[in-house]
Amino acid sequence: MTAITPEIVEQHGLSSEEYERVLHALGREPNLVELGIFSVMWSEHCSYKSSRLHLKKLPTEAPWVICGPGENAGVIDIGDGQAAIFKMESHNHPSYIEPYQGAATGVGGILRDVFTMGARPIANANALRFGRPEHPKMKHLVQGVVAGIGGYGNCVGVPTVAGETNFHPAYDGNILVNAMTVGVANQDKIFYSAATGIGNPIVYVGSKTGRDGIHGATMASADFGEDAEAKRPTVQVGDPFTEKLLIEACLELMATDAIVAIQDMGAAGLTSSSVEMASKGGAGIRLDMNKVPCRETGMTPYEMMLSESQERMLMVLKPGKEAMAEAIFTKWELDFAVIGEVTDTGHMVLEFNGEVVCDIPLDPLADDAPLYDRPYLSKDEYKVWAGVKPLAEVPVSDDIAADLLTMMASPDLASRRWIAEQYDSQVGADTLQTGGDAGVVRVHGTGKALAITTDCTPRYVFADPYEGGKQAIAEAYRNLCAVGARPLAVTNCLNFANPQRPEIMAQIVHALEGMGDACRALDFPIVSGNVSLYNESKATGGGSAILPTPAIGGVGIITDLSKMMTMHFKQAGDAIYLVGPEFWAKPDPTRSHLGQSLWLRVVKGMEAGRTPPTDLVVERTAGEIIHELIADGLVNAVHDLSDGGLAVALAEMALAGDLGAEADLAGNPDYTPAQWWFGEDQGRYLVTVPDVAALNAALAKGTRDEDTAQIGFQRVGTVGGDSVLGVSLSTLRAANQRFFDEWMEG
């Protein structure tokens, strides 16, 4: 038996204080199997020990929420006895080490979280952050990640319909790969993970267990040193064709009454799946490790329990249903093995070669895992630490047309066509929209659709975590409203650096506070999510933390898909209106309008000024007005304003519709041209109006109470011609497509 030394404890990512807790929980020294199990279950990735305290403050309930955080994925009511089931997760560290498999298995894992609950996956989305394009490793990382996402999603037959890709030097040594899946299930066929029924058989299904991915959860809970390449064996290897078989086999078994509980083997593999099932059911668990299907000879219980081999599930079945279940999995050419049973001991007991090799009480592994209230800076202290420079004087644009061209050609705004073409967005034949403000997928066989978006503006969150957290939720809300959807709920992927640093913990705490306030004000609860910490690298010299990136995945419902809206210009002669906060008609001198704007960074080479504040009353009211305009057929196109402001939104609508916009370059005399065209004030939309008289009549009929009076309509131009702000559409399109084409061909 291996003696447990302080070095072995450290290698397992446990502090000396945590090891003392292990000794107390067991009343003795652990063996290596037990230490490994404590290591992964108490890792940041599985226990959320630094964030759990603050995650509890988020709003998670609404009349349409069927299941909030705590299960494999969140569940919401979408009417007609149906539910949408969705979640977002990170696969950051694996994707930096081995980009293709890291990204591919990220997609595979999030698919399993959704179909584990009884849903057929209908759409994938993603949120990707990369470092500087000129970084020597970045092209390889982008190519590998995009190929991995496409390779897995395309093979498994689930369309990728939405996402975002950003570049910033803060991600040079630690990229972010966040994957999201949305599925649909009948509300009377939703499956949960709590193991119940003493004596019920525990069944292993799917692929065999190998040595890939061992200690993946622990690796994902530490920052990178110089040895990133040496961690390659901790990255799992995925097989999308097996996953497709697993989806079909699980859904076929779910149509029977055989399943008591089901859990995906994700991070920490067989360990976390068995611990979570037993602890949620208030039961115990006994496993015979000799019965675990293995694809490599001589595997030890330590390796079997910690392996993160892909395409595997754990189930509790009703007694007597084993033969029927086995016949289904054998038909789909998948492994099936009864490996244990539910017990009443409250312990996890593992047997191997006739001996007990592990006996751990479950409470310390799950509910009583370490929980830290880590120190963090106050908002004022954080601002001093962040050192974001104020905009002492308002920068000016020398040439709006030239600046627009520069912006549209930048990596931040360049066409993502090269990426999108590698994803099958049409498989399943229910995709209605991609490339707009949100992806839209029909709920098969119905007249309704789900809208899906991913959003976050990390530079805003770094400058002001509270306002940045609010803005991330508000932008997801706007994107859903812009396609005609009613926003229903949020999943998230909270990507931050080392929480043991008070400034990083401040980013987490204040961003969550902003997110929570926004969700409450917008009736937009958080039903699932993932926390990914220690996203920083010592390998880039001196240590570098990512920008705080609380990525938001939003889901909304379009009850009548004939009312779906797109952003592209439809017909010449339509009036173009800016809809948003009333102050745009009467400027507010306290705002710079350009603080933290993309224009400031791309054109002026500065990251300065305050994060644009988000007025949540304005956001909600503007969203309701956009819904009314769409429902009443008063608008032909809608697009929310975000990175790049008004000028970029106009250009994107024009390129999408291959129609220009006639607008006065001088803009609004109350603003500098740069403020007017490139300011990133929140709560704003562009709409095109075919019948101005009908719009005015509708506005005159409105009650205009105190809240709606905060929303103004301002005409900014007319659809038509072949240019935008003096730049021809052909020049604009060529500039917009150049970056990826030249980078990937070069």
XYZ file of C-alpha atoms in Angstrom:
746
model
C 0.000 0.000 0.000
C 1.321 3.435 -0.973
C 2.228 5.621 2.013
C 0.518 9.023 1.801
C 3.267 11.658 2.014
C 2.862 15.462 2.024
C 4.193 15.422 -1.563
C 1.461 13.020 -2.687
C -1.170 15.163 -0.948
C 0.147 18.251 -2.756
C 0.158 16.426 -6.106
C -3.546 15.750 -5.530
C -4.281 19.465 -5.174
C -5.217 19.327 -1.489
C -3.917 21.839 1.037
C -2.553 20.637 4.380
C -5.706 21.968 6.071
C -7.894 20.041 3.636
C -5.886 16.876 4.269
C -6.553 17.335 7.998
C -10.267 17.425 7.138
C -9.850 14.135 5.227
C -8.235 12.539 8.291
C -11.072 13.823 10.477
C -13.769 12.574 8.044
C -12.277 9.084 7.884
C -10.906 8.836 11.428
C -7.763 7.342 9.864
C -5.312 7.840 7.023
C -6.779 7.376 3.526
C -5.369 4.949 1.018
C -4.452 6.192 -2.468
C -7.886 5.413 -3.949
C -9.613 7.352 -1.178
C -7.177 10.265 -1.475
C -7.835 10.435 -5.219
C -11.578 10.497 -4.643
C -11.302 13.305 -2.072
C -8.960 15.150 -4.464
C -11.403 15.291 -7.355
C -14.562 15.785 -5.290
C -12.954 18.669 -3.383
C -11.430 20.211 -6.503
C -12.736 23.644 -7.442
C -14.189 22.104 -10.601
C -16.455 19.706 -8.673
C -17.029 21.340 -5.274
C -17.258 25.055 -6.219
C -15.617 25.648 -2.840
C -14.698 29.285 -3.618
C -17.934 30.278 -5.338
C -20.748 28.248 -3.734
C -21.329 30.864 -1.040
C -21.942 33.588 -3.622
C -23.784 31.459 -6.183
C -26.535 30.995 -3.587
C -27.396 34.705 -3.993
C -28.492 34.282 -7.621
C -32.227 34.187 -8.484
C -33.152 30.697 -9.699
C -36.942 30.562 -9.579
C -39.867 31.651 -11.740
C -43.283 30.143 -12.513
C -41.844 28.608 -15.696
C -38.758 27.069 -14.003
C -39.231 23.318 -13.534
C -35.721 22.579 -12.248
C -33.022 25.078 -11.296
C -29.327 24.572 -10.448
C -28.233 21.319 -8.842
C -29.118 18.808 -11.545
C -27.277 17.985 -14.770
C -29.008 20.893 -16.530
C -31.757 23.470 -15.993
C -35.354 22.795 -17.065
C -38.003 25.341 -18.097
C -41.620 25.061 -19.218
C -42.119 25.996 -22.884
C -45.830 25.124 -23.041
C -47.815 22.235 -24.521
C -46.409 19.812 -21.941
C -42.882 20.366 -23.244
C -39.708 21.544 -21.527
C -36.426 23.066 -22.695
C -33.376 21.614 -20.936
C -30.053 23.438 -21.244
C -26.656 24.143 -19.746
C -23.289 25.713 -20.535
C -19.904 24.363 -19.422
C -16.214 25.108 -19.807
C -13.433 23.014 -21.294
C -10.717 25.640 -21.073
C -7.576 23.935 -19.824
C -8.003 20.790 -21.974
C -8.530 22.966 -25.065
C -5.300 24.881 -24.497
C -3.313 21.656 -24.089
C -4.957 19.689 -26.927
C -7.354 22.010 -28.804
C -9.163 19.493 -31.015
C -9.944 16.895 -28.339
C -10.380 19.523 -25.624
C -13.099 21.314 -27.582
C -14.655 18.114 -28.968
C -15.041 16.515 -25.543
C -16.400 19.805 -24.195
C -19.227 19.483 -26.718
C -19.686 15.790 -25.904
C -19.883 16.465 -22.180
C -22.488 19.210 -22.442
C -24.603 17.082 -24.800
C -24.609 14.310 -22.172
C -25.677 16.730 -19.433
C -28.775 17.507 -21.490
C -29.823 14.097 -22.823
C -29.158 12.568 -19.374
C -32.323 14.378 -18.279
C -34.455 12.922 -21.046
C -34.099 15.658 -23.661
C -33.253 15.237 -27.313
C -30.548 17.853 -28.021
C -31.735 20.300 -30.714
C -29.009 22.962 -30.761
C -25.449 23.752 -29.697
C -23.873 27.146 -29.077
C -20.460 28.266 -27.858
C -18.471 31.183 -26.463
C -14.775 31.232 -27.395
C -12.008 33.593 -26.228
C -8.552 33.563 -27.778
C -5.379 35.612 -27.328
C -3.672 37.885 -29.837
C -3.895 36.540 -33.401
C -0.163 37.233 -33.788
C 0.671 34.998 -30.793
C 2.699 32.059 -32.197
C 0.315 29.433 -30.813
C -3.007 31.168 -31.471
C -3.698 30.112 -35.059
C -3.115 26.471 -34.080
C -5.481 26.869 -31.103
C -8.243 28.527 -33.149
C -8.012 25.919 -35.911
C -8.029 23.037 -33.431
C -10.893 24.324 -31.280
C -13.136 25.157 -34.234
C -12.398 21.793 -35.865
C -13.094 19.997 -32.568
C -16.447 21.722 -32.033
C -17.478 21.107 -35.628
C -16.110 17.574 -35.758
C -18.053 16.436 -32.701
C -21.288 18.413 -33.149
C -21.555 17.647 -36.864
C -21.000 13.903 -36.393
C -23.484 13.610 -33.555
C -26.119 15.420 -35.637
C -26.843 18.491 -33.486
C -26.713 21.889 -35.237
C -24.444 24.654 -33.945
C -26.587 27.785 -34.268
C -25.070 30.558 -32.130
C -21.881 31.710 -30.480
C -19.241 34.366 -30.144
C -15.492 34.493 -30.690
C -13.287 37.197 -29.166
C -9.583 38.012 -29.147
C -7.620 39.745 -26.376
C -4.012 39.470 -25.104
C -5.341 38.424 -21.667
C -6.191 34.995 -23.173
C -2.715 34.384 -24.670
C -1.840 31.717 -22.106
C -5.320 30.450 -21.236
C -8.040 30.342 -23.867
C -11.706 29.836 -22.994
C -13.913 27.231 -24.665
C -17.474 27.334 -23.315
C -20.026 24.969 -24.859
C -23.813 25.099 -24.536
C -26.519 22.604 -25.500
C -30.298 23.026 -25.593
C -32.671 20.066 -25.737
C -36.415 19.451 -25.657
C -38.281 16.852 -23.587
C -41.804 16.042 -22.546
C -42.436 17.302 -19.021
C -43.671 13.878 -17.899
C -40.412 12.237 -19.071
C -37.730 14.251 -17.271
C -35.065 12.216 -15.462
C -33.143 13.167 -12.340
C -29.995 11.882 -10.667
C -30.963 10.975 -7.067
C -30.243 7.296 -6.397
C -33.061 5.692 -4.378
C -34.308 2.214 -3.562
C -32.068 0.083 -1.340
C -30.783 -2.852 -3.351
C -31.547 -1.308 -6.730
C -28.913 -2.220 -9.335
C -26.344 0.364 -10.434
C -25.571 0.040 -14.121
C -22.652 1.306 -16.221
C -23.410 1.978 -19.921
C -21.608 3.429 -22.946
C -17.913 3.221 -23.761
C -15.250 1.308 -21.900
C -13.063 3.069 -19.313
C -9.495 3.945 -20.315
C -6.629 5.884 -18.822
C -7.437 9.160 -20.606
C -8.556 12.155 -18.580
C -7.266 10.942 -15.210
C -7.124 13.959 -12.892
C -8.848 16.165 -15.463
C -10.962 17.855 -12.772
C -7.913 18.515 -10.607
C -5.975 19.883 -13.594
C -8.906 22.185 -14.382
C -8.731 23.514 -10.812
C -5.160 24.826 -10.964
C -3.427 27.518 -12.968
C -0.966 26.625 -15.730
C 2.758 26.456 -15.098
C 5.520 25.923 -17.647
C 4.497 22.251 -17.854
C 1.214 22.696 -19.738
C 2.273 20.264 -22.478
C 3.040 17.572 -19.883
C -0.635 17.595 -18.876
C -1.731 16.195 -22.257
C -2.646 12.750 -20.739
C -5.252 14.502 -18.551
C -7.215 15.445 -21.704
C -10.022 13.073 -22.657
C -10.511 11.607 -26.140
C -14.003 11.772 -27.607
C -15.930 9.633 -30.098
C -19.024 11.418 -31.451
C -20.313 8.310 -33.226
C -20.456 6.451 -29.906
C -22.154 9.485 -28.361
C -24.844 9.376 -31.066
C -25.491 5.706 -30.246
C -25.572 6.571 -26.538
C -28.168 9.308 -27.107
C -30.445 6.940 -29.008
C -30.009 4.063 -26.537
C -30.684 6.283 -23.516
C -33.760 7.869 -25.089
C -35.072 4.406 -26.012
C -34.642 3.161 -22.442
C -36.172 6.390 -21.107
C -39.354 5.604 -23.044
C -39.811 2.631 -20.663
C -40.295 2.735 -16.895
C -36.932 1.128 -16.057
C -34.846 4.099 -14.885
C -34.814 5.310 -11.271
C -31.918 7.760 -11.698
C -29.322 8.616 -14.317
C -26.101 10.633 -14.263
C -23.539 11.501 -16.915
C -19.928 10.589 -16.136
C -18.379 14.012 -16.673
C -15.641 15.694 -14.638
C -14.179 13.166 -12.174
C -15.891 10.365 -14.097
C -17.201 7.390 -12.148
C -16.332 9.112 -8.849
C -18.477 12.224 -9.199
C -21.363 10.428 -10.909
C -21.662 7.790 -8.170
C -21.090 10.243 -5.288
C -23.627 12.751 -6.657
C -26.292 10.101 -7.282
C -25.938 8.553 -3.829
C -25.689 11.833 -1.899
C -28.691 13.384 -3.679
C -30.719 10.297 -2.839
C -29.555 10.236 0.781
C -28.316 6.692 0.211
C -25.069 4.767 0.036
C -23.393 2.986 -2.834
C -21.391 -0.227 -3.317
C -19.413 -0.851 -6.510
C -17.558 -3.970 -7.659
C -14.586 -2.559 -9.565
C -13.904 -5.906 -11.244
C -17.129 -5.424 -13.224
C -16.259 -1.983 -14.677
C -15.777 -2.387 -18.467
C -12.137 -1.401 -19.188
C -10.419 -0.965 -22.538
C -6.886 -1.217 -21.115
C -5.394 -4.124 -19.194
C -4.335 -3.918 -15.581
C -6.351 -0.844 -14.681
C -6.444 -0.133 -10.950
C -9.477 1.070 -8.969
C -7.692 4.439 -8.654
C -7.513 4.755 -12.442
C -11.070 3.489 -12.992
C -12.573 5.939 -10.499
C -10.640 8.973 -11.743
C -10.671 8.330 -15.492
C -12.704 10.836 -17.517
C -13.113 8.605 -20.560
C -15.986 9.919 -22.610
C -19.444 8.644 -23.654
C -20.267 6.894 -20.352
C -23.353 7.020 -18.095
C -24.328 5.635 -14.716
C -27.897 4.524 -13.997
C -29.974 3.132 -11.161
C -32.566 0.715 -12.565
C -35.676 -0.827 -11.084
C -35.057 -4.451 -10.021
C -35.773 -6.943 -12.772
C -35.288 -4.414 -15.609
C -31.638 -5.290 -16.200
C -32.185 -7.746 -19.053
C -34.469 -5.405 -20.995
C -32.020 -2.521 -20.560
C -29.061 -4.666 -21.561
C -30.857 -5.757 -24.745
C -31.307 -2.094 -25.753
C -27.642 -1.175 -25.173
C -26.419 -4.357 -26.858
C -28.554 -3.483 -29.905
C -26.819 -0.074 -30.067
C -23.414 -1.832 -29.708
C -22.635 -0.240 -26.341
C -21.221 -1.695 -23.144
C -23.659 -2.585 -20.375
C -22.663 -3.859 -16.940
C -24.308 -4.119 -13.530
C -21.460 -2.861 -11.328
C -23.082 -2.348 -7.942
C -26.125 -1.500 -5.886
C -27.742 1.247 -3.826
C -27.201 0.719 -0.081
C -28.430 2.299 3.153
C -24.940 2.856 4.625
C -24.395 6.487 3.605
C -20.927 5.359 2.486
C -19.193 4.800 -0.847
C -17.719 1.301 -0.682
C -15.532 -0.030 -3.495
C -14.492 -3.681 -3.767
C -11.710 -5.076 -5.961
C -10.415 -8.659 -6.115
C -12.564 -9.522 -3.106
C -11.190 -6.733 -0.893
C -12.640 -3.380 0.191
C -10.328 -0.773 -1.382
C -12.370 2.305 -0.419
C -14.857 3.114 2.332
C -15.744 6.807 2.569
C -18.769 8.497 4.199
C -20.567 10.428 1.454
C -21.430 13.615 3.336
C -17.832 14.926 3.496
C -17.454 14.292 -0.244
C -20.567 16.217 -1.271
C -22.686 18.405 1.020
C -19.940 18.911 3.609
C -17.117 19.570 1.130
C -14.941 22.602 1.964
C -16.656 25.964 1.572
C -14.521 29.096 1.588
C -15.482 32.706 2.187
C -12.364 34.017 0.511
C -11.340 37.645 1.116
C -12.171 40.102 -1.642
C -11.718 43.808 -2.365
C -14.609 46.232 -2.015
C -15.827 47.914 -5.206
C -13.813 51.053 -4.397
C -10.696 49.052 -3.527
C -11.080 47.075 -6.735
C -11.222 50.235 -8.861
C -7.965 51.397 -7.286
C -6.380 47.988 -7.986
C -7.668 47.789 -11.582
C -6.250 51.255 -12.314
C -8.605 51.893 -15.231
C -7.805 55.380 -16.478
C -10.684 57.855 -16.794
C -11.347 59.518 -20.129
C -10.117 62.963 -19.119
C -11.132 64.404 -22.481
C -13.468 62.998 -25.107
C -11.461 61.462 -27.964
C -12.457 62.597 -31.444
C -12.685 60.793 -34.759
C -10.812 62.282 -37.671
C -12.760 60.245 -40.223
C -15.939 58.283 -39.345
C -15.911 56.319 -42.627
C -12.271 55.281 -42.209
C -12.877 54.335 -38.572
C -15.872 52.187 -39.535
C -13.746 50.359 -42.096
C -11.003 49.794 -39.508
C -13.526 48.485 -37.003
C -15.233 46.081 -39.406
C -11.848 44.696 -40.487
C -10.601 44.149 -36.911
C -10.403 40.629 -35.421
C -13.106 41.667 -32.923
C -15.731 42.371 -35.600
C -14.443 40.517 -38.670
C -16.839 38.089 -40.328
C -16.954 34.717 -38.565
C -17.862 33.001 -41.850
C -14.676 30.886 -41.753
C -15.804 29.513 -38.374
C -19.506 29.157 -39.181
C -18.817 27.198 -42.372
C -17.180 24.440 -40.297
C -20.292 23.919 -38.203
C -23.344 22.140 -39.580
C -26.077 24.595 -38.605
C -28.844 22.935 -40.644
C -28.757 19.281 -39.568
C -32.191 18.304 -38.258
C -33.881 20.727 -40.676
C -35.343 22.845 -37.836
C -32.829 25.716 -37.798
C -34.559 28.991 -38.689
C -31.798 31.536 -38.076
C -28.048 31.699 -37.439
C -25.641 34.605 -37.552
C -28.120 37.160 -36.212
C -28.632 38.399 -32.677
C -29.629 34.882 -31.599
C -29.852 31.443 -33.155
C -33.428 30.233 -33.619
C -34.507 26.566 -33.823
C -38.047 25.294 -34.362
C -39.422 22.977 -31.699
C -39.935 20.023 -34.022
C -43.480 19.472 -35.209
C -44.808 22.705 -33.637
C -45.316 26.344 -34.596
C -42.989 27.611 -31.874
C -39.238 28.072 -31.679
C -36.442 28.509 -29.158
C -33.987 31.409 -29.437
C -30.443 30.918 -28.104
C -27.647 33.424 -27.503
C -24.261 33.608 -25.751
C -22.986 36.957 -24.445
C -20.386 38.686 -22.308
C -18.175 41.781 -22.682
C -15.089 40.937 -20.592
C -13.471 44.388 -20.892
C -16.575 45.849 -19.244
C -16.371 43.290 -16.427
C -12.693 44.011 -15.799
C -13.264 47.784 -15.583
C -16.346 47.408 -13.365
C -17.330 43.847 -12.371
C -20.768 44.868 -11.063
C -21.804 46.829 -14.174
C -20.145 44.250 -16.423
C -22.132 41.450 -14.791
C -25.357 43.398 -15.259
C -24.509 44.144 -18.897
C -23.811 40.491 -19.756
C -27.330 39.504 -18.645
C -28.911 42.561 -20.293
C -27.237 41.895 -23.642
C -28.470 38.304 -23.677
C -31.953 39.649 -22.892
C -31.694 42.184 -25.764
C -30.482 39.601 -28.246
C -33.465 37.359 -27.512
C -35.922 40.271 -27.710
C -34.387 41.336 -31.037
C -35.428 38.074 -32.743
C -38.937 38.265 -31.261
C -38.411 35.850 -28.376
C -39.613 36.220 -24.799
C -36.504 35.716 -22.635
C -37.087 32.820 -20.220
C -33.896 31.786 -18.429
C -30.128 31.852 -18.267
C -27.297 29.381 -17.982
C -23.786 30.625 -17.389
C -20.116 29.745 -17.471
C -18.219 31.809 -14.911
C -14.604 32.011 -16.082
C -12.199 33.750 -13.699
C -8.573 33.530 -12.580
C -7.198 32.517 -9.148
C -9.853 33.085 -6.421
C -7.182 33.091 -3.729
C -6.222 36.574 -4.919
C -8.592 39.160 -3.321
C -8.797 41.205 -6.546
C -9.946 38.148 -8.530
C -12.415 37.168 -5.807
C -13.735 40.748 -6.025
C -14.398 40.227 -9.737
C -16.367 37.056 -8.950
C -18.422 38.510 -6.080
C -19.283 41.842 -7.712
C -20.003 40.330 -11.145
C -22.391 37.832 -9.536
C -24.084 40.694 -7.686
C -24.595 42.541 -10.971
C -25.851 39.406 -12.699
C -28.277 38.711 -9.862
C -29.690 42.251 -9.879
C -30.164 42.099 -13.655
C -31.848 38.684 -13.548
C -34.285 39.855 -10.865
C -35.154 43.083 -12.696
C -35.647 41.311 -16.029
C -37.440 38.193 -14.678
C -34.681 36.146 -16.261
C -33.640 33.469 -13.696
C -30.439 31.410 -13.760
C -31.272 27.696 -13.955
C -27.898 26.052 -14.553
C -24.244 26.845 -14.965
C -20.603 26.085 -14.418
C -17.710 27.782 -12.624
C -14.220 27.678 -14.119
C -11.502 29.222 -11.944
C -7.698 29.371 -12.018
C -7.748 30.524 -15.629
C -4.311 32.036 -15.690
C -0.904 31.013 -16.885
C 2.620 31.362 -15.599
C 3.847 30.094 -18.950
C 3.462 33.494 -20.628
C 6.087 35.007 -18.327
C 5.300 36.529 -14.964
C 1.778 35.158 -14.758
C -1.256 36.404 -16.622
C -4.903 36.240 -15.627
C -7.737 36.171 -18.128
C -10.215 39.023 -18.176
C -13.149 38.148 -15.908
C -15.544 36.390 -18.287
C -18.959 35.421 -16.884
C -20.309 34.039 -20.170
C -24.106 34.047 -20.345
C -26.263 31.614 -22.319
C -29.803 32.913 -22.761
C -32.870 30.978 -23.949
C -36.207 32.457 -25.011
C -39.441 31.279 -26.618
C -41.077 32.449 -29.836
C -44.621 31.138 -29.492
C -45.485 31.915 -33.137
C -42.495 31.383 -35.372
C -44.110 33.426 -38.149
C -43.288 36.406 -35.893
C -39.558 35.643 -35.800
C -37.491 38.746 -36.573
C -34.110 39.034 -38.305
C -31.604 41.874 -38.475
C -31.095 42.227 -42.214
C -32.425 45.189 -44.166
C -35.457 44.010 -46.164
C -36.470 46.825 -48.519
C -35.254 50.205 -49.714
C -37.215 53.151 -48.361
C -37.736 51.749 -44.839
C -37.056 54.351 -42.157
C -34.284 53.452 -39.689
C -34.991 54.326 -36.048
C -32.836 54.179 -32.951
C -34.943 52.905 -30.039
C -33.471 53.372 -26.588
C -33.078 55.524 -23.486
C -34.602 58.971 -23.741
C -31.290 60.683 -22.924
C -30.162 59.975 -26.478
C -32.520 62.753 -27.546
C -31.065 64.992 -24.831
C -27.440 64.146 -23.945
C -26.357 63.385 -20.412
C -23.140 65.332 -19.710
C -22.075 62.809 -17.027
C -21.519 60.111 -19.674
C -18.502 59.862 -21.966
C -20.422 57.401 -24.199
C -17.037 56.052 -25.354
C -15.689 54.557 -22.111
C -14.457 50.954 -22.622
C -15.766 51.086 -26.204
C -14.365 48.867 -28.915
C -13.697 52.009 -31.018
C -11.446 53.334 -28.256
C -9.460 50.093 -28.233
C -9.284 49.378 -31.970
C -8.918 52.902 -33.364
C -7.235 54.759 -30.492
C -5.309 51.864 -28.891
C -6.752 52.661 -25.445
C -8.666 50.669 -22.840
C -9.980 53.444 -20.614
C -13.054 55.111 -19.199
C -15.982 53.710 -17.272
C -18.033 50.691 -18.270
C -21.302 51.942 -19.798
C -23.941 51.680 -17.049
C -26.938 49.424 -17.619
C -30.340 50.850 -16.608
C -32.423 47.755 -15.965
C -35.771 49.592 -16.123
C -34.777 50.883 -19.553
C -33.692 47.397 -20.647
C -36.969 45.793 -19.641
C -39.126 48.565 -21.082
C -37.224 48.739 -24.357
C -37.514 44.951 -24.702
C -41.282 45.102 -24.161
C -41.611 47.868 -26.771
C -39.576 45.827 -29.291
C -41.906 42.863 -28.675
C -44.955 45.048 -29.344
C -43.456 46.482 -32.537
C -42.722 42.970 -33.828
C -46.103 41.547 -32.767
C -47.941 44.435 -34.463
C -45.976 44.041 -37.694
C -44.596 47.585 -37.524
C -40.930 46.704 -38.126
C -39.081 44.803 -40.833
C -35.729 44.329 -39.080
C -34.367 44.618 -35.530
C -30.769 44.580 -34.257
C -29.407 45.333 -30.811
C -26.518 47.778 -30.378
C -23.406 46.378 -28.727
C -19.705 46.353 -29.714
C -19.019 49.273 -32.029
C -22.285 51.084 -31.339
C -24.610 52.596 -33.921
C -22.224 52.636 -36.895
C -21.328 48.962 -36.592
C -24.983 47.932 -36.084
C -25.920 49.795 -39.286
C -23.077 48.135 -41.176
C -24.027 44.660 -39.930
C -27.681 45.130 -40.943
C -26.621 46.435 -44.349
C -24.197 43.573 -45.030
C -26.774 41.006 -43.895
C -29.406 42.416 -46.247
C -27.073 43.569 -49.050
C -28.733 46.984 -48.918
C -27.096 50.252 -47.895
C -28.171 52.913 -45.415
C -28.549 56.604 -46.153
C -27.594 58.527 -43.025
C -25.993 61.897 -42.307
C -22.338 61.410 -41.372
C -22.578 64.415 -39.063
C -24.954 62.389 -36.867
C -26.554 64.272 -33.987
C -25.189 67.787 -33.308
C -25.585 67.259 -29.542
C -22.838 64.612 -29.665
C -19.375 64.416 -31.162
C -19.447 62.185 -34.265
C -17.403 59.523 -32.408
C -19.849 59.495 -29.480
C -22.858 59.279 -31.772
C -21.590 56.603 -34.124
C -19.340 54.479 -31.878
C -20.627 55.012 -28.316
C -21.763 51.828 -26.568
C -24.560 53.067 -24.314
C -26.804 50.180 -23.326
C -30.495 49.409 -23.845
C -30.607 50.359 -27.536
C -31.940 48.765 -30.724
C -32.052 49.699 -34.393
C -35.337 48.995 -36.191
C -36.467 49.516 -39.771
C -40.012 50.810 -40.269
C -41.937 50.361 -43.544
C -44.838 52.673 -42.541
C -43.814 55.667 -40.426
C -47.400 56.946 -40.148
C -48.510 53.591 -38.678
C -45.642 53.701 -36.187
C -46.507 57.250 -35.108
C -50.173 56.312 -34.706
C -49.225 53.335 -32.551
C -46.913 55.451 -30.403
C -49.594 58.143 -29.983
C -52.061 55.460 -28.817
C -49.650 54.147 -26.169
C -50.229 55.072 -22.547
C -46.619 56.289 -22.102
C -46.495 55.795 -18.349
C -43.480 56.911 -16.377
C -41.422 53.861 -17.336
C -42.131 53.849 -21.063
C -41.503 57.585 -21.195
C -37.839 56.719 -20.649
C -37.689 55.191 -24.151
C -37.210 57.444 -27.164
C -37.457 56.943 -30.934
C -34.984 58.810 -33.103
C -34.787 58.551 -36.878
C -31.209 58.004 -38.030
C -31.600 57.272 -41.739
C -33.277 55.355 -44.542
C -32.596 51.912 -46.023
C -31.257 52.198 -49.554
C -28.221 52.774 -51.747
C -25.040 50.737 -51.768
C -23.017 52.284 -48.956
C -22.970 52.921 -45.200
C -21.569 56.218 -43.877
C -19.643 56.789 -47.062
C -18.184 53.281 -47.370
C -19.438 51.116 -50.238
C -20.934 47.756 -49.284
C -18.394 45.955 -51.479
C -15.481 47.670 -49.692
C -17.087 47.009 -46.318
C -17.669 43.330 -47.113
C -14.139 42.801 -48.406
C -12.663 44.390 -45.287
C -14.986 42.416 -43.019
C -14.029 39.063 -44.561
C -10.311 39.702 -44.956
C -9.028 38.891 -41.476
C -9.935 35.208 -41.205
C -9.381 34.511 -44.907
C -5.836 35.899 -44.848
C -4.950 34.567 -41.382
C -6.024 31.009 -42.102
C -4.588 30.908 -45.620
C -1.310 32.610 -44.628
